[in-house]
C-alpha positions as a printed NumPy array, in Angstrom:
array([[ -4.808,  11.465,  -4.172],
       [ -6.267,  13.388,  -1.211],
       [ -4.541,  16.573,  -2.333],
       [ -5.584,  16.076,  -5.938],
       [ -9.209,  15.53 ,  -4.94 ],
       [ -9.254,  18.428,  -2.484],
       [ -7.992,  20.825,  -5.16 ],
       [-10.056,  19.227,  -7.97 ],
       [ -6.871,  18.773, -10.008],
       [ -8.296,  15.98 , -12.152],
       [-11.473,  17.915, -12.931],
       [ -9.602,  21.131, -13.762],
       [ -7.453,  19.329, -16.314],
       [ -9.865,  16.839, -17.875],
       [-13.375,  18.232, -17.729],
       [-12.45 ,  21.22 , -19.89 ],
       [-11.403,  18.598, -22.464],
       [-14.795,  16.921, -22.252],
       [-13.56 ,  14.008, -20.135],
       [-15.746,  13.182, -17.126],
       [-13.907,  12.171, -13.957],
       [-15.288,   9.538, -11.569],
       [-13.623,   8.127,  -8.456],
       [-13.879,   4.498,  -7.323],
       [-12.586,   3.524,  -3.877],
       [-10.753,   0.189,  -3.622],
       [ -9.608,  -1.374,  -0.364],
       [ -6.333,  -2.972,  -1.514],
       [ -4.132,  -3.936,  -4.45 ],
       [ -5.853,  -7.203,  -5.442],
       [ -9.216,  -5.385,  -5.457],
       [ -7.726,  -2.714,  -7.737],
       [ -6.637,  -5.442, -10.164],
       [-10.118,  -6.996, -10.176],
       [-11.668,  -3.567, -10.706],
       [ -9.432,  -3.061, -13.75 ],
       [-10.537,  -6.47 , -15.041],
       [-14.184,  -5.42 , -14.603],
       [-13.393,  -2.305, -16.682],
       [-14.601,  -0.017, -13.886],
       [-11.399,   2.049, -13.647],
       [ -8.775,   3.407, -16.05 ],
       [ -6.235,   4.813, -13.576],
       [ -5.016,   3.72 , -10.137],
       [ -2.1  ,   3.839,  -7.767],
       [ -1.188,   0.276,  -6.823],
       [  1.561,  -1.647,  -5.064],
       [  4.216,  -3.268,  -7.237],
       [  3.333,  -6.852,  -6.217],
       [ -0.408,  -6.754,  -7.066],
       [  0.339,  -4.813, -10.244],
       [  2.736,  -7.542, -11.421],
       [  0.174, -10.23 , -10.581],
       [ -2.322,  -8.269, -12.661],
       [ -0.006,  -8.392, -15.649],
       [  0.403, -12.137, -15.087],
       [ -3.395, -12.407, -15.323],
       [ -3.317, -10.524, -18.612],
       [ -4.741,  -7.241, -17.337],
       [ -4.25 ,  -4.571, -20.003],
       [ -2.576,  -1.716, -18.157],
       [  0.854,  -0.116, -17.939],
       [  2.9  ,   1.459, -15.162],
       [  3.658,   5.042, -16.186],
       [  5.194,   6.392, -12.947],
       [  6.62 ,   5.167,  -9.66 ],
       [  6.29 ,   6.663,  -6.179],
       [  8.698,   5.371,  -3.553],
       [  7.337,   4.666,  -0.088],
       [  9.267,   4.737,   3.17 ],
       [ 10.995,   1.475,   4.072],
       [  9.487,   1.953,   7.551],
       [  5.989,   1.774,   6.073],
       [  5.865,  -2.036,   6.256],
       [  6.984,  -4.265,   9.117],
       [  6.71 ,  -7.716,  10.665],
       [  4.623,  -7.457,  13.842],
       [  4.394, -10.216,  16.474],
       [  1.874, -10.728,  19.267],
       [  4.367, -12.359,  21.668],
       [  7.643, -10.452,  21.505],
       [  8.938, -12.268,  24.613],
       [  9.166, -15.619,  22.843],
       [  9.413, -14.388,  19.238],
       [ 12.502, -12.211,  18.995],
       [ 13.675, -12.975,  15.477],
       [ 12.389, -14.234,  12.155],
       [ 13.731, -17.717,  12.975],
       [ 11.376, -17.913,  15.981],
       [  8.448, -17.896,  13.544],
       [  9.016, -21.489,  12.429],
       [  5.683, -23.287,  12.615],
       [  3.884, -20.066,  13.589],
       [  0.836, -18.438,  11.957],
       [  1.768, -15.361,   9.909],
       [ -0.921, -13.193,   8.302],
       [ -0.485, -11.555,   4.92 ],
       [ -2.75 , -10.339,   2.137],
       [ -2.344, -12.895,  -0.638],
       [ -1.711, -11.055,  -3.882],
       [ -0.69 ,  -7.911,  -2.042],
       [  2.604,  -6.259,  -1.263],
       [  2.822,  -8.019,   2.118],
       [  3.048, -11.429,   0.406],
       [  6.203, -10.457,  -1.485],
       [  7.574,  -8.732,   1.627],
       [  7.252, -11.928,   3.691],
       [  8.803, -14.024,   0.92 ],
       [ 11.886, -11.773,   0.839],
       [ 12.232, -11.688,   4.641],
       [ 12.109, -15.478,   4.853],
       [ 14.496, -15.918,   1.937],
       [ 17.053, -13.56 ,   3.502],
       [ 16.873, -15.626,   6.712],
       [ 17.405, -18.887,   4.817],
       [ 13.763, -19.872,   5.276],
       [ 10.718, -20.333,   3.034],
       [  6.916, -20.332,   3.12 ],
       [  7.07 , -23.986,   4.2  ],
       [  8.586, -22.908,   7.518],
       [  5.534, -20.844,   8.565],
       [  1.747, -21.156,   8.417],
       [  0.615, -18.424,   6.031],
       [ -2.835, -16.997,   6.819],
       [ -4.657, -14.817,   4.285],
       [ -6.146, -11.852,   6.15 ],
       [ -6.939,  -8.265,   5.206],
       [ -8.162,  -5.677,   7.697],
       [ -8.762,  -8.396,  10.324],
       [ -5.055,  -8.897,  11.017],
       [ -4.881,  -6.452,  13.934],
       [ -7.894,  -8.064,  15.596],
       [ -6.393, -11.52 ,  15.085],
       [ -3.112, -10.347,  16.657],
       [ -5.   ,  -8.848,  19.59 ],
       [ -6.89 , -12.102,  20.175],
       [ -3.723, -14.203,  19.725],
       [ -5.398, -16.06 ,  16.845],
       [ -2.224, -15.523,  14.829],
       [  1.386, -15.142,  15.907],
       [  2.511, -12.463,  13.467],
       [  1.412, -10.278,  10.58 ],
       [  2.965,  -8.143,   7.873],
       [  1.402,  -4.725,   8.443],
       [  1.749,  -1.206,   7.07 ],
       [  1.189,   2.188,   8.624],
       [ -0.878,   3.343,  10.404],
       [ -1.548,  -0.213,  11.67 ],
       [  2.068,  -0.585,  12.851],
       [  1.968,   2.466,  15.105],
       [ -1.534,   1.681,  16.369],
       [ -0.418,  -1.852,  17.334],
       [  2.567,  -0.451,  19.209],
       [  0.53 ,   2.267,  20.901],
       [ -2.137,  -0.193,  22.074],
       [  0.51 ,  -2.833,  22.895],
       [ -1.144,  -5.32 ,  20.572],
       [  2.074,  -6.284,  18.818],
       [  5.737,  -5.343,  18.504],
       [  8.125,  -5.008,  15.592],
       [ 10.593,  -7.768,  14.841],
       [ 13.978,  -6.106,  14.218],
       [ 15.487,  -6.94 ,  10.833],
       [ 19.029,  -6.472,   9.583],
       [ 17.694,  -4.528,   6.631],
       [ 14.447,  -3.778,   4.896],
       [ 13.691,  -6.618,   2.469],
       [ 12.591,  -4.285,  -0.307],
       [ 12.037,  -0.688,  -1.268],
       [  8.262,  -0.739,  -1.439],
       [  6.897,   1.279,  -4.31 ],
       [  3.537,   2.439,  -5.572],
       [  2.948,   2.355,  -9.297],
       [  0.675,   4.704, -11.216],
       [ -1.114,   2.241, -13.503],
       [ -3.112,   3.359, -16.543],
       [ -5.217,   1.292, -18.93 ],
       [ -3.489,   0.078, -22.067],
       [ -6.139,   1.705, -24.249],
       [ -5.33 ,   5.15 , -22.864],
       [ -1.564,   4.543, -23.041],
       [ -1.732,   3.448, -26.686],
       [ -4.243,   5.957, -28.01 ],
       [ -4.05 ,   8.977, -25.696],
       [ -0.466,   9.617, -24.55 ],
       [ -1.458,  13.222, -23.799],
       [ -3.805,  11.938, -21.064],
       [ -0.96 ,   9.943, -19.538],
       [  1.194,  13.076, -19.523],
       [ -1.606,  15.016, -17.818],
       [ -2.051,  12.287, -15.188],
       [  1.639,  12.225, -14.308],
       [  1.599,  16.019, -14.069],
       [ -1.355,  15.937, -11.642],
       [  0.265,  13.354,  -9.381],
       [  3.565,  15.226,  -9.424],
       [  1.869,  18.511,  -8.548],
       [  0.095,  16.879,  -5.592],
       [  3.288,  15.125,  -4.497],
       [  5.289,  18.367,  -4.65 ],
       [  2.685,  20.067,  -2.448],
       [  2.991,  17.266,   0.126],
       [  6.776,  17.643,   0.249],
       [  6.459,  21.403,   0.771],
       [  3.583,  21.203,   3.288],
       [  4.139,  18.243,   5.68 ],
       [  2.066,  19.667,   8.561],
       [ -0.856,  20.541,   6.312],
       [ -0.641,  17.044,   4.837],
       [ -1.025,  15.482,   8.291],
       [ -4.043,  17.723,   8.935],
       [ -5.575,  16.706,   5.598],
       [ -5.155,  13.004,   6.351],
       [ -6.707,  13.607,   9.768],
       [ -9.907,  14.886,   8.146],
       [-10.333,  11.685,   6.129],
       [ -9.858,   8.953,   8.723],
       [-12.113,   7.764,  11.511],
       [ -9.451,   7.213,  14.196],
       [ -7.021,   9.502,  15.967],
       [ -3.559,   9.626,  14.396],
       [ -0.969,   8.55 ,  17.017],
       [  1.443,  11.341,  17.981],
       [  4.372,   9.15 ,  16.909],
       [  3.209,   9.449,  13.32 ],
       [  2.731,  13.216,  13.235]])
């Protein structure tokens, strides 16, 4: 989306067709779903878990494309890696997730693979506060994504719990309102083309992509992530 906005790809395609483009910033998947419900957006990239929950709520949208994310992008981080060395050491411990988000499904799969369930841990619903809660030892573990994982490791706030395998191939869905999908398939085709063009540029320009991300965030990107 950063590449598409930098190069005005949406505007170049749609405004010449008389379609005005507006951008709405959402903080996470559940917020995206609620923003669809409020009819404030027509298009969004969203995690598979919140998108499915949106369908369960009756939200009228469809997934028209899928973008795979790295399996290293999500991890189980623990504040006390001396005493918590495996998933089984989390029994009775406080584990933070974002209810309705990708991290909720991720934790469910990790526990299931270990022969455990939600009943074995104390699930805490946290969003951006998870790193602070780990730092203050208010929780024992959290399901985090990058760049939070690397920042936690760099600042020695938390450590990764090694897993035998990644519990899932996390994906991001391009979701489009049902009205557009049913009545304007040409718009859907244009949207997929825009996202693909931006994605192709990222693949061909990894260093420039890092520089672009660096201009949009308020913290220094750890060298490990460059």
